């Protein structure tokens, strides 16, 4: 028996019995395009984001950033800064409170905290990257703090930094792991497979650094309570993991730190872990003994928060004349830091999409002296699908076959590297639906064959892929005698619609109206459980925990009702009842039941409450689980200037049950727009001699604007995945995957030019 088989067999013992969740088939609120519960407070400006909280006695922090990438500060002259009116303190490593170095993210035990670098924060004179905070100025007003920060004089002893990716590539090393997976996978003999293939392609694909640019720049407000506890408003994707991280850094108990974030203006991975400014804000509040606000400027986000690594990938494919893949090689080199050690998982799609007999997958990293790289929407899968799905298109062209047909005939029956069955994989159906809606059959496969005046027109397609994730978590649910319910988790709402879909789920689960359910989130003092609005996991994670808590409430309600001989539920077992119309009823006998109000009043109880945990994601051990999609687009390239305009987009996705079409479509469109930025407009410009980011502003780092984005149509299979809570897999990140490849493939179809380096700017087409 293979290791994986024995794990599967062990896992099977712990899997819940195959009984399907009845909500998967119920036509309730789940599946309806419910308007966001926070829509009104957002459009009226009532919603409070971190930097908007009014805290009495608040003072303002401003950071001073290192101007060298490696070395030491030998002297920090704060005298002029201190003399500025309103300045309370200038804090450097000399007078910074002692803090432990933050804990690196560890997915085996998220509860310890999550940071993307384990470097100590302003504890000594060492400098590790250009942009590292070296002083914090605290003043009565933001203007005073920023002005004073500009007057801090730093002398450096600079060393020459390792910042040149090109020069370091030859010495790239194999990382210990890639997000917990082996860095290398070998099946068969890829070299032989490539040599013997009738048709092959073998090319290098490059992508630049990208930086995070959420609408809301990172911000923190921190203050210390008289009892020594720490209270923090923070723009974070995880209130309780940020609380744990701060507790660790300041040697406090988890319960002595409260982190609150009712609304977050986008995160995309950039707010998933703790970065320097949050710890520095808390430390500054301690030093001046006042609440401090430290809101990063847009430049500050570029200097202090990591982004997506620069990358170079090689994809080689070999196939028979019939289009069947014999060999697949996908290797990648990405950059990271010695303090972060994060190898972006660019080879993950290649591990699960195609199953030729000969495979080599391998990742390497180079260590650079920069800010730690981090997760950015579909880290790995975004750039990984650019390389892999461009290569599939190139192979299809060599074969003179339709690229969708190449994918269809290479669709595996089981996961090629994990060697398990798929929980549900409807990629072929997503292609069929998408092709029909997009009119793929009308496309001319011959490059440069479609033209309107000076505009060359082309269409491209690529596969989208993002794994399913679920974390073990806790939820607390309370049903009151008035028939209302409260659901509590420390979830984060950064615009995805979490509160809305969780109310839809809880209402269906308990047979209540949407108005009867309150969803409380965004506060680390809600049931403390590792919860992260990242990895497209939050919906499944919360649903599983709420399901467990509601089951406990039901059992308690049945116990209470069972005490009365005249109750229609007397003697009823949990398996025999269902939620409906504000109460519990016997399945198949809907006249026999009671409302929660009746049960609770008869029992003399004001409420029933339960806190429950969902177990680990055994479903992902037993099955290969992911969301899939097919990205179709049409480009127009100006024959003389190389200008690229997108004229049409259709994304066809298979993400299981769509819990809310309105928020889901918005998420998928947002991902695609971010993919358009990755493909065409975004690029962090980096001084390869000094290691300094040169375009730290939205004026020079170009995210797509409305005119860059065509109408985006979204279709989806809506086929439930019976192994995922509610049948729903994630969809927050998949939209960006496949997008850059679809564009590159469309540009090839339009112009005959194959561009393998992002962003595809017009100069590359001339
Ligand atoms: Mo996402 S990059 O896991 O926030």
XYZ file of C-alpha atoms and ligand atoms in Angstrom:
770
model
C 0.000 0.000 0.000
C 1.386 3.423 -0.897
C 1.810 6.074 1.776
C -0.994 8.093 0.282
C -3.323 5.091 0.280
C -2.633 4.370 3.906
C -3.260 8.023 4.793
C -6.481 7.885 2.822
C -7.603 4.770 4.616
C -6.865 6.297 7.986
C -8.572 9.505 6.944
C -11.628 7.609 5.804
C -12.241 6.427 9.351
C -12.646 10.002 10.464
C -14.705 11.260 7.564
C -18.305 12.072 8.409
C -20.697 9.484 7.011
C -21.680 10.061 3.419
C -24.951 11.670 4.428
C -25.268 14.692 2.252
C -25.887 18.114 3.760
C -29.614 18.716 3.023
C -28.836 22.376 2.349
C -26.934 21.387 -0.796
C -30.236 20.708 -2.522
C -32.447 23.163 -0.708
C -33.671 26.149 -2.689
C -33.460 28.633 0.160
C -31.399 31.790 0.510
C -28.275 29.909 -0.536
C -27.937 30.435 -4.260
C -29.899 33.700 -4.330
C -28.343 37.016 -5.398
C -28.862 38.594 -1.985
C -27.689 42.209 -1.785
C -24.774 42.778 0.559
C -25.881 43.358 4.125
C -23.275 46.122 4.414
C -24.105 47.775 1.083
C -25.880 50.744 2.621
C -23.272 51.575 5.258
C -20.594 51.375 2.603
C -22.213 53.634 0.033
C -23.250 56.162 2.673
C -19.772 56.222 4.213
C -21.070 55.000 7.553
C -18.819 51.939 7.446
C -15.731 52.607 9.556
C -12.401 51.473 8.184
C -9.376 51.297 10.508
C -7.990 54.787 9.990
C -11.449 56.333 10.410
C -12.072 55.385 14.021
C -12.224 58.361 16.341
C -10.199 57.580 19.410
C -9.939 60.225 22.164
C -6.486 61.666 22.707
C -5.194 60.182 19.429
C -1.740 61.077 18.153
C -0.126 60.245 14.818
C 2.867 58.189 13.781
C 5.045 58.556 10.698
C 7.818 56.222 9.578
C 11.332 56.964 8.433
C 12.514 54.399 5.874
C 16.022 53.120 5.254
C 17.621 54.455 2.087
C 20.049 51.533 1.806
C 19.261 47.848 1.273
C 21.917 46.326 3.518
C 24.219 47.395 6.310
C 23.802 49.375 9.509
C 22.668 52.748 10.675
C 25.694 54.213 12.427
C 24.058 57.379 13.707
C 20.449 58.523 13.806
C 20.196 62.249 14.543
C 16.718 63.007 15.823
C 17.407 66.465 17.262
C 15.821 68.503 14.471
C 12.804 66.189 14.332
C 12.305 66.420 18.086
C 12.296 70.210 17.915
C 9.269 70.297 15.613
C 6.121 71.678 17.299
C 3.783 68.912 18.372
C 6.331 66.102 18.294
C 6.009 63.847 21.329
C 8.766 61.386 20.611
C 11.097 60.091 17.942
C 11.573 56.373 18.459
C 14.543 54.477 17.033
C 16.089 51.145 17.935
C 17.734 52.960 20.877
C 14.483 53.680 22.710
C 12.136 51.134 21.128
C 10.471 48.798 23.650
C 11.890 45.305 23.487
C 9.801 43.043 21.256
C 10.278 39.413 20.311
C 10.820 38.695 16.636
C 7.468 37.779 15.075
C 6.580 34.137 14.300
C 6.662 33.099 10.636
C 3.429 31.776 9.186
C 3.156 28.046 9.792
C 0.142 26.302 8.331
C 0.554 23.338 10.669
C -0.235 25.688 13.530
C -1.690 28.986 12.410
C -2.710 29.792 15.970
C 0.807 30.907 16.924
C 0.497 33.934 14.716
C 1.311 34.923 11.189
C 4.129 37.144 9.974
C 5.928 37.012 6.645
C 9.346 37.725 8.101
C 10.905 36.726 11.400
C 13.276 39.685 11.487
C 13.234 41.614 14.779
C 11.350 44.881 14.384
C 13.507 47.970 15.026
C 15.506 46.265 17.767
C 19.018 47.045 16.552
C 21.000 48.963 13.964
C 20.873 46.281 11.255
C 19.290 47.047 7.903
C 17.922 44.270 5.693
C 16.033 46.069 2.945
C 15.611 49.438 1.302
C 12.476 50.847 2.868
C 12.878 49.164 6.270
C 11.480 51.416 9.014
C 14.326 52.883 11.063
C 12.420 55.477 13.104
C 8.882 56.303 14.165
C 7.926 59.903 14.804
C 4.881 60.514 16.988
C 3.211 63.929 16.956
C -0.078 65.656 17.731
C -0.955 65.892 14.029
C -0.127 63.807 10.942
C 1.477 66.829 9.261
C 3.786 67.445 12.209
C 4.758 63.773 12.301
C 5.484 63.604 8.575
C 7.438 66.855 8.555
C 9.501 65.765 11.542
C 10.132 62.369 9.910
C 11.661 64.200 6.960
C 14.175 65.832 9.340
C 15.574 62.619 10.837
C 19.194 62.294 9.685
C 20.663 58.831 9.282
C 24.274 57.900 8.696
C 24.798 54.421 7.267
C 27.545 51.876 6.941
C 26.330 50.311 3.710
C 27.234 46.860 2.477
C 26.589 45.743 -1.057
C 23.174 44.077 -1.184
C 22.207 40.961 -3.131
C 19.326 42.335 -5.137
C 19.985 41.307 -8.719
C 17.709 38.336 -9.512
C 19.436 37.674 -12.839
C 22.845 37.412 -11.217
C 21.617 35.198 -8.376
C 19.678 32.730 -10.540
C 22.623 30.441 -11.219
C 22.979 29.829 -7.501
C 19.289 29.187 -6.861
C 18.616 26.586 -4.192
C 15.837 24.070 -3.596
C 13.631 25.244 -0.730
C 12.674 22.949 2.146
C 9.072 22.954 0.943
C 6.633 24.901 -1.180
C 3.676 25.825 1.048
C 4.004 22.453 2.759
C 4.324 20.491 -0.496
C 7.519 18.868 -1.804
C 9.564 21.249 -3.970
C 10.179 18.546 -6.575
C 8.052 15.832 -8.138
C 9.340 13.219 -10.596
C 7.173 10.726 -12.418
C 8.629 8.573 -15.208
C 11.460 10.025 -17.279
C 10.675 13.514 -18.503
C 13.885 13.909 -20.497
C 13.182 10.783 -22.501
C 9.511 11.698 -22.816
C 10.409 15.083 -24.295
C 13.002 13.615 -26.655
C 10.657 10.988 -27.987
C 7.609 13.228 -28.362
C 6.428 13.928 -31.897
C 5.725 17.577 -31.053
C 7.239 19.610 -28.283
C 7.642 23.136 -26.921
C 10.175 24.320 -24.381
C 10.237 27.930 -23.298
C 11.010 30.385 -20.498
C 8.328 32.667 -19.039
C 9.099 35.723 -16.940
C 7.046 37.894 -14.638
C 8.173 40.984 -12.750
C 7.650 41.978 -9.130
C 4.153 43.154 -8.309
C 3.117 45.237 -5.308
C -0.044 45.268 -3.247
C -2.402 48.158 -3.904
C -5.636 47.571 -2.022
C -7.942 50.601 -2.079
C -7.423 50.977 1.665
C -3.725 51.324 2.471
C -2.622 49.439 5.584
C -3.403 51.234 8.826
C -3.313 50.604 12.558
C -4.620 52.422 15.623
C -3.263 51.038 18.892
C -3.677 51.870 22.557
C -2.864 50.218 25.838
C -5.595 49.714 28.415
C -4.940 50.642 32.057
C -4.850 46.916 32.901
C -1.924 46.389 30.534
C -3.963 44.903 27.678
C -3.483 46.019 24.092
C -6.361 47.212 21.898
C -5.849 47.575 18.162
C -7.853 48.605 15.147
C -6.014 47.057 12.235
C -6.565 46.692 8.525
C -6.017 42.948 8.523
C -7.281 39.756 6.909
C -7.196 38.019 10.280
C -8.131 39.756 13.519
C -7.357 36.844 15.791
C -4.102 35.793 14.125
C -2.939 39.406 14.248
C -3.890 39.418 17.941
C -1.892 36.237 18.532
C 1.095 37.643 16.674
C 1.031 40.852 18.707
C 0.597 38.847 21.922
C 3.688 36.842 21.029
C 5.772 39.894 20.125
C 4.861 41.758 23.341
C 4.857 38.628 25.561
C 1.165 38.992 26.436
C -1.579 36.410 26.730
C -3.756 36.041 23.633
C -6.794 37.202 25.578
C -4.991 40.412 26.576
C -4.854 41.610 22.977
C -7.977 42.668 21.115
C -7.835 43.337 17.386
C -10.862 44.776 15.621
C -11.539 45.234 11.899
C -15.210 45.526 10.975
C -14.354 46.497 7.384
C -11.208 46.055 5.352
C -10.764 47.790 2.009
C -9.251 44.850 0.156
C -6.390 42.628 1.257
C -5.475 40.184 -1.534
C -2.903 38.510 0.738
C -1.114 41.752 1.578
C -2.930 41.990 4.915
C -2.814 38.285 5.762
C 0.140 38.489 8.122
C 1.583 41.058 10.474
C 3.919 43.649 8.967
C 6.212 46.089 10.773
C 3.882 49.064 10.994
C 1.329 47.263 13.190
C 3.905 46.246 15.790
C 5.570 49.683 15.603
C 2.238 51.427 16.147
C 1.567 49.358 19.275
C 5.094 49.985 20.537
C 4.797 53.712 19.892
C 1.525 53.829 21.825
C 3.356 52.283 24.744
C 6.192 54.805 24.555
C 4.001 57.923 24.426
C 1.233 56.386 26.535
C -1.415 57.681 24.123
C -3.438 56.031 21.363
C -1.387 56.168 18.145
C -2.564 55.959 14.559
C -0.056 54.715 12.005
C -1.612 54.775 8.553
C 0.811 53.914 5.766
C 0.966 56.270 2.833
C 0.793 54.614 -0.587
C 4.590 54.859 -0.681
C 4.689 53.290 2.767
C 2.773 50.261 1.481
C 5.429 49.757 -1.224
C 8.287 50.113 1.296
C 6.978 48.087 4.246
C 4.586 45.505 2.767
C 5.878 42.711 0.563
C 4.529 41.931 -2.868
C 4.653 39.160 -5.432
C 8.121 37.842 -6.229
C 9.865 38.259 -9.533
C 9.860 34.874 -11.300
C 11.305 32.861 -14.133
C 9.629 29.627 -15.172
C 10.397 26.975 -17.753
C 7.672 24.833 -19.249
C 8.442 22.013 -21.661
C 5.695 19.851 -23.108
C 5.895 16.857 -25.378
C 2.935 15.228 -27.127
C 2.022 12.697 -29.748
C 0.489 13.821 -33.040
C -2.900 13.039 -31.518
C -2.303 15.741 -28.907
C -1.838 13.407 -25.962
C 0.810 14.687 -23.587
C 3.790 12.389 -23.039
C 5.882 14.714 -20.948
C 5.455 17.807 -18.820
C 8.267 19.775 -17.243
C 7.525 22.857 -15.168
C 10.266 24.474 -13.150
C 10.400 27.882 -11.566
C 12.784 30.187 -9.782
C 11.333 32.801 -7.471
C 12.918 35.254 -5.078
C 12.478 35.333 -1.343
C 14.323 36.561 1.742
C 16.257 34.706 4.404
C 13.786 36.070 6.928
C 10.639 35.021 5.075
C 11.627 31.866 3.179
C 8.457 31.826 1.110
C 8.732 29.972 -2.204
C 5.762 31.160 -4.256
C 3.957 28.019 -5.431
C 4.130 28.681 -9.188
C 4.214 24.966 -10.058
C 1.012 24.081 -8.214
C -1.309 24.131 -11.263
C 1.055 21.795 -13.152
C 0.734 19.281 -10.313
C -2.990 18.832 -10.832
C -4.127 19.825 -14.323
C -2.600 17.291 -16.733
C -1.437 13.732 -16.265
C 1.221 12.632 -18.760
C 3.332 9.571 -17.919
C 6.513 11.631 -17.573
C 6.579 14.630 -15.268
C 9.190 16.802 -13.675
C 8.172 19.660 -11.439
C 10.681 21.637 -9.462
C 11.023 24.939 -7.680
C 14.055 26.881 -6.586
C 14.564 30.142 -4.767
C 17.156 32.866 -4.570
C 17.573 34.913 -1.415
C 17.553 38.656 -1.957
C 17.974 41.669 0.333
C 14.486 43.095 -0.147
C 11.299 43.404 1.836
C 9.893 39.898 2.400
C 7.796 38.652 -0.509
C 4.287 37.545 0.299
C 1.001 36.135 -0.894
C -0.817 38.085 -3.566
C -4.132 36.814 -4.928
C -3.602 33.228 -6.080
C 0.082 33.327 -5.223
C 1.740 30.824 -7.515
C -1.327 29.859 -9.481
C -1.503 33.333 -11.035
C 2.001 33.328 -12.530
C 2.065 29.527 -12.761
C -0.951 29.407 -15.070
C 0.602 32.197 -17.159
C 3.527 29.892 -17.973
C 1.715 26.551 -18.170
C -1.346 27.762 -20.064
C 0.737 29.777 -22.526
C 2.742 26.606 -23.169
C -0.392 24.518 -23.766
C -1.495 27.124 -26.327
C 1.922 26.990 -27.978
C 1.739 23.200 -28.133
C -1.768 23.321 -29.610
C -0.495 25.675 -32.308
C 2.402 23.316 -33.121
C -0.081 20.423 -33.279
C -2.492 22.504 -35.380
C -5.158 21.504 -32.904
C -7.755 23.557 -31.084
C -6.331 24.478 -27.665
C -9.580 23.478 -25.936
C -9.430 20.074 -27.607
C -5.847 19.595 -26.400
C -7.007 20.268 -22.860
C -10.067 18.062 -23.229
C -8.167 14.988 -24.376
C -5.601 15.472 -21.618
C -8.179 15.762 -18.849
C -7.066 13.261 -16.178
C -9.443 10.836 -14.448
C -7.583 11.203 -11.174
C -5.153 13.710 -9.727
C -1.859 13.093 -11.517
C 0.516 13.845 -8.635
C -1.655 13.398 -5.564
C -2.991 10.129 -6.987
C -6.479 10.599 -5.551
C -9.856 11.045 -7.159
C -11.253 14.510 -7.668
C -14.050 15.543 -5.316
C -15.771 17.138 -8.296
C -14.109 18.470 -11.416
C -16.252 19.969 -14.149
C -13.521 21.727 -16.106
C -14.591 20.184 -19.419
C -18.133 21.407 -18.800
C -16.821 24.874 -17.924
C -14.991 24.904 -21.269
C -18.092 23.714 -23.120
C -20.322 26.372 -21.555
C -17.726 29.093 -21.999
C -16.912 28.231 -25.605
C -20.575 28.264 -26.534
C -21.296 31.587 -24.866
C -18.104 33.212 -26.170
C -18.558 31.935 -29.726
C -15.175 30.169 -29.725
C -16.125 28.124 -32.784
C -16.099 31.317 -34.875
C -12.462 32.044 -34.046
C -9.910 31.692 -36.823
C -6.905 29.807 -35.405
C -4.592 31.362 -37.977
C -2.594 34.238 -36.413
C -3.073 37.709 -37.924
C -6.175 36.573 -39.771
C -8.701 38.970 -38.228
C -8.403 42.683 -38.805
C -10.517 45.821 -38.570
C -8.704 48.757 -40.096
C -5.445 49.104 -38.194
C -6.554 46.817 -35.375
C -5.476 43.181 -35.360
C -8.011 41.041 -33.530
C -7.463 37.769 -31.701
C -9.077 35.463 -29.196
C -7.409 33.404 -26.504
C -8.346 30.862 -23.897
C -6.659 29.415 -20.802
C -7.458 27.263 -17.793
C -8.033 28.806 -14.386
C -7.185 26.777 -11.293
C -7.135 27.389 -7.565
C -7.092 24.751 -4.806
C -9.874 24.315 -2.257
C -8.892 25.020 1.317
C -10.635 24.760 4.648
C -9.223 25.329 8.111
C -10.498 23.836 11.359
C -12.378 26.586 13.187
C -14.847 27.420 15.898
C -18.158 29.254 15.728
C -20.648 30.279 18.363
C -24.361 30.346 17.585
C -27.177 31.532 19.815
C -30.923 31.249 19.193
C -33.067 33.548 21.323
C -36.620 33.062 22.513
C -37.775 35.859 20.184
C -36.734 33.699 17.241
C -33.617 35.637 16.309
C -30.136 34.164 16.055
C -26.577 35.400 16.366
C -23.632 33.752 14.647
C -20.135 34.661 15.820
C -16.695 34.031 14.299
C -13.583 36.237 14.092
C -13.913 36.383 10.293
C -12.817 39.350 8.213
C -14.908 41.145 5.624
C -12.659 42.788 3.067
C -15.321 43.245 0.448
C -15.994 39.650 -0.571
C -19.475 39.440 0.942
C -18.639 37.130 3.835
C -21.226 38.574 6.214
C -23.903 38.342 3.529
C -23.292 34.747 2.485
C -22.915 33.596 6.069
C -26.288 35.120 6.928
C -27.771 33.318 3.908
C -26.265 30.063 5.123
C -27.250 30.488 8.784
C -30.803 31.496 7.857
C -31.250 28.365 5.748
C -29.516 26.186 8.319
C -31.883 27.376 11.072
C -35.008 28.028 9.034
C -34.986 31.760 9.754
C -35.387 34.865 7.649
C -32.322 36.894 6.673
C -33.476 39.643 9.028
C -33.575 37.247 11.967
C -29.868 36.418 11.711
C -27.036 38.634 12.894
C -23.508 37.720 11.852
C -20.816 39.091 14.152
C -17.225 39.107 12.909
C -14.102 41.250 12.723
C -13.239 41.110 16.435
C -10.587 38.801 17.880
C -12.596 38.442 21.096
C -15.313 36.526 19.299
C -14.644 32.765 19.640
C -10.865 32.625 19.317
C -10.004 30.367 16.420
C -7.465 30.574 13.607
C -9.418 32.309 10.897
C -7.867 33.955 7.873
C -9.632 35.664 5.006
C -7.115 34.150 2.605
C -6.595 31.061 0.509
C -10.216 31.394 -0.650
C -11.153 29.335 2.394
C -13.383 31.488 4.548
C -16.807 30.438 3.270
C -16.141 26.703 3.677
C -14.333 27.211 6.974
C -17.140 29.195 8.581
C -19.957 27.083 7.147
C -18.453 23.875 8.592
C -18.055 25.465 12.043
C -21.544 26.973 12.049
C -22.996 23.650 10.919
C -21.347 21.955 13.919
C -22.661 24.607 16.337
C -26.201 24.455 14.944
C -26.200 20.684 15.311
C -25.466 21.122 19.026
C -28.249 23.665 19.359
C -30.650 21.252 17.689
C -29.735 18.440 20.022
C -30.314 20.766 22.978
C -33.627 22.002 21.569
C -34.764 18.397 21.070
C -33.726 17.570 24.636
C -35.758 20.524 25.924
C -38.807 19.689 23.774
C -38.488 15.988 24.621
C -39.118 16.725 28.284
C -42.735 17.579 27.452
C -44.886 14.565 26.637
C -47.238 16.779 24.593
C -44.497 18.211 22.370
C -44.819 17.185 18.707
C -41.051 16.664 18.919
C -41.261 14.299 21.871
C -39.029 11.341 21.119
C -37.728 12.838 17.869
C -34.079 12.176 17.070
C -31.679 14.675 15.513
C -31.587 12.668 12.286
C -35.388 12.870 12.011
C -35.844 16.640 12.043
C -35.161 19.659 9.912
C -35.198 23.429 10.320
C -38.135 25.350 8.925
C -40.166 28.468 9.585
C -38.309 29.455 12.730
C -38.367 26.057 14.331
C -37.718 22.329 14.195
C -40.026 19.942 12.349
C -40.089 16.240 11.670
C -38.775 15.435 8.211
C -41.652 14.443 5.943
C -44.254 15.531 8.496
C -44.106 19.255 8.503
C -47.161 19.695 10.691
C -45.259 18.151 13.554
C -42.788 20.526 15.065
C -42.359 23.586 17.199
C -40.876 27.006 16.807
C -37.712 27.846 18.714
C -39.769 30.416 20.642
C -42.264 27.790 21.759
C -39.563 25.327 22.778
C -37.600 27.942 24.711
C -40.633 29.539 26.411
C -41.994 26.161 27.482
C -38.579 25.346 28.928
C -38.323 28.736 30.625
C -35.126 29.527 28.721
C -34.126 32.845 27.153
C -31.853 31.229 24.616
C -29.808 28.226 23.607
C -26.183 28.775 22.753
C -23.489 26.496 21.409
C -19.846 26.850 20.513
C -18.470 24.128 18.296
C -15.426 23.284 16.234
C -15.210 21.821 12.790
C -12.543 19.194 12.310
C -9.480 19.310 10.090
C -10.097 19.232 6.314
C -10.021 15.464 5.879
C -11.849 15.916 2.591
C -8.661 17.351 1.107
C -6.682 14.284 2.174
C -9.130 11.944 0.557
C -9.745 13.931 -2.615
C -8.064 16.361 -4.950
C -10.144 19.502 -4.455
C -9.941 22.710 -6.436
C -11.970 25.253 -8.323
C -11.563 25.327 -12.087
C -12.337 27.665 -14.911
C -11.868 28.642 -18.520
C -10.908 32.227 -19.346
C -11.864 33.523 -22.800
C -10.853 36.927 -24.076
C -10.603 39.001 -27.218
C -7.873 41.562 -27.811
C -7.289 44.258 -30.353
C -3.696 45.195 -31.073
C -2.900 48.289 -33.080
C -0.753 47.175 -36.018
C 1.413 50.331 -35.946
C 1.658 51.335 -32.285
C 1.300 47.957 -30.576
C -1.410 49.375 -28.315
C -3.391 46.554 -26.708
C -7.082 46.867 -25.908
C -9.251 44.131 -24.482
C -12.621 44.095 -26.172
C -14.370 41.081 -24.621
C -14.039 38.742 -21.663
C -15.912 35.665 -20.585
C -14.958 33.636 -17.543
C -16.582 30.219 -17.136
C -16.041 28.740 -13.682
C -16.601 25.523 -11.788
C -16.496 26.440 -8.094
C -19.227 24.101 -6.830
C -22.367 25.688 -5.437
C -22.522 29.430 -6.020
C -23.799 30.648 -2.653
C -24.561 34.172 -3.836
C -24.395 34.938 -7.579
C -24.140 38.674 -6.943
C -21.089 38.606 -4.664
C -19.565 35.635 -6.517
C -19.668 37.323 -9.911
C -18.163 40.444 -8.359
C -15.322 38.394 -6.831
C -14.609 36.580 -10.083
C -14.675 39.816 -12.093
C -12.349 41.433 -9.558
C -9.909 38.565 -9.913
C -9.976 38.872 -13.692
C -9.360 42.623 -13.479
C -6.363 41.971 -11.256
C -5.221 39.439 -13.879
C -5.535 42.111 -16.571
C -3.274 44.322 -14.445
C -0.775 41.510 -14.021
C -0.760 40.828 -17.765
C -0.770 44.334 -19.210
C -0.186 47.253 -16.865
C 1.379 46.434 -13.499
C 5.095 46.150 -12.774
C 7.159 47.142 -9.793
C 10.171 49.017 -11.128
C 13.176 48.016 -9.103
C 16.629 49.569 -9.069
C 18.756 46.475 -9.589
C 21.877 48.208 -8.243
C 20.469 49.573 -5.009
C 17.423 47.416 -4.402
C 15.038 50.350 -4.196
C 11.484 50.353 -5.542
C 11.316 53.274 -7.966
C 7.576 53.588 -8.621
C 5.944 53.553 -5.182
C 2.753 55.342 -6.205
C -0.386 54.711 -8.220
C 0.774 57.406 -10.645
C 3.638 55.191 -11.745
C 2.472 51.716 -10.796
C -0.450 51.217 -13.124
C -3.403 49.201 -11.938
C -6.066 48.771 -14.620
C -8.622 51.566 -14.801
C -12.150 51.316 -16.168
C -11.059 51.954 -19.751
C -8.601 49.049 -19.552
C -11.357 46.623 -18.618
C -13.835 45.236 -21.153
C -17.308 44.020 -20.228
C -16.709 40.811 -18.258
C -19.306 38.100 -18.514
C -19.268 35.337 -15.919
C -20.904 31.934 -16.231
C -20.581 29.030 -13.835
C -21.487 25.362 -13.593
C -23.090 25.676 -10.139
C -22.614 21.921 -9.705
C -22.331 21.209 -5.969
C -19.202 19.538 -4.656
C -20.626 17.030 -2.214
C -17.381 16.930 -0.283
C -17.308 20.653 0.494
C -19.545 22.379 3.055
C -22.662 23.618 1.225
C -21.167 22.114 -1.931
C -19.170 25.318 -2.356
C -15.486 25.644 -3.155
C -13.619 28.947 -3.047
C -13.755 31.642 -5.689
C -11.890 34.633 -4.254
C -8.656 33.967 -6.042
C -9.344 31.811 -9.088
C -10.375 34.819 -11.207
C -6.791 36.051 -11.559
C -5.528 32.613 -12.653
C -5.362 31.874 -16.352
C -6.075 35.516 -17.115
C -2.568 36.499 -18.228
C -2.235 33.366 -20.366
C -5.615 33.987 -22.028
C -4.401 37.490 -22.934
C -0.990 36.298 -24.174
C -2.716 33.580 -26.219
C -5.170 36.093 -27.701
C -2.301 38.432 -28.557
C -0.564 35.581 -30.375
C -3.742 34.876 -32.291
C -4.057 38.559 -33.187
C -0.436 39.291 -34.094
C 1.516 36.050 -34.479
C 3.829 37.313 -31.710
C 4.337 35.121 -28.659
C 5.171 37.222 -25.616
C 6.537 35.267 -22.685
C 7.420 38.152 -20.418
C 4.950 40.138 -18.341
C 3.710 42.752 -18.437
C 2.906 42.629 -22.152
C 3.550 46.267 -22.918
C 3.258 47.738 -26.385
C 7.040 47.980 -26.913
C 7.203 44.176 -26.815
C 4.849 44.026 -29.804
C 6.783 46.343 -32.088
Mo -5.083 35.424 -0.587
S -3.285 35.752 -1.550
O -4.709 33.941 0.208
O -5.371 36.635 0.555
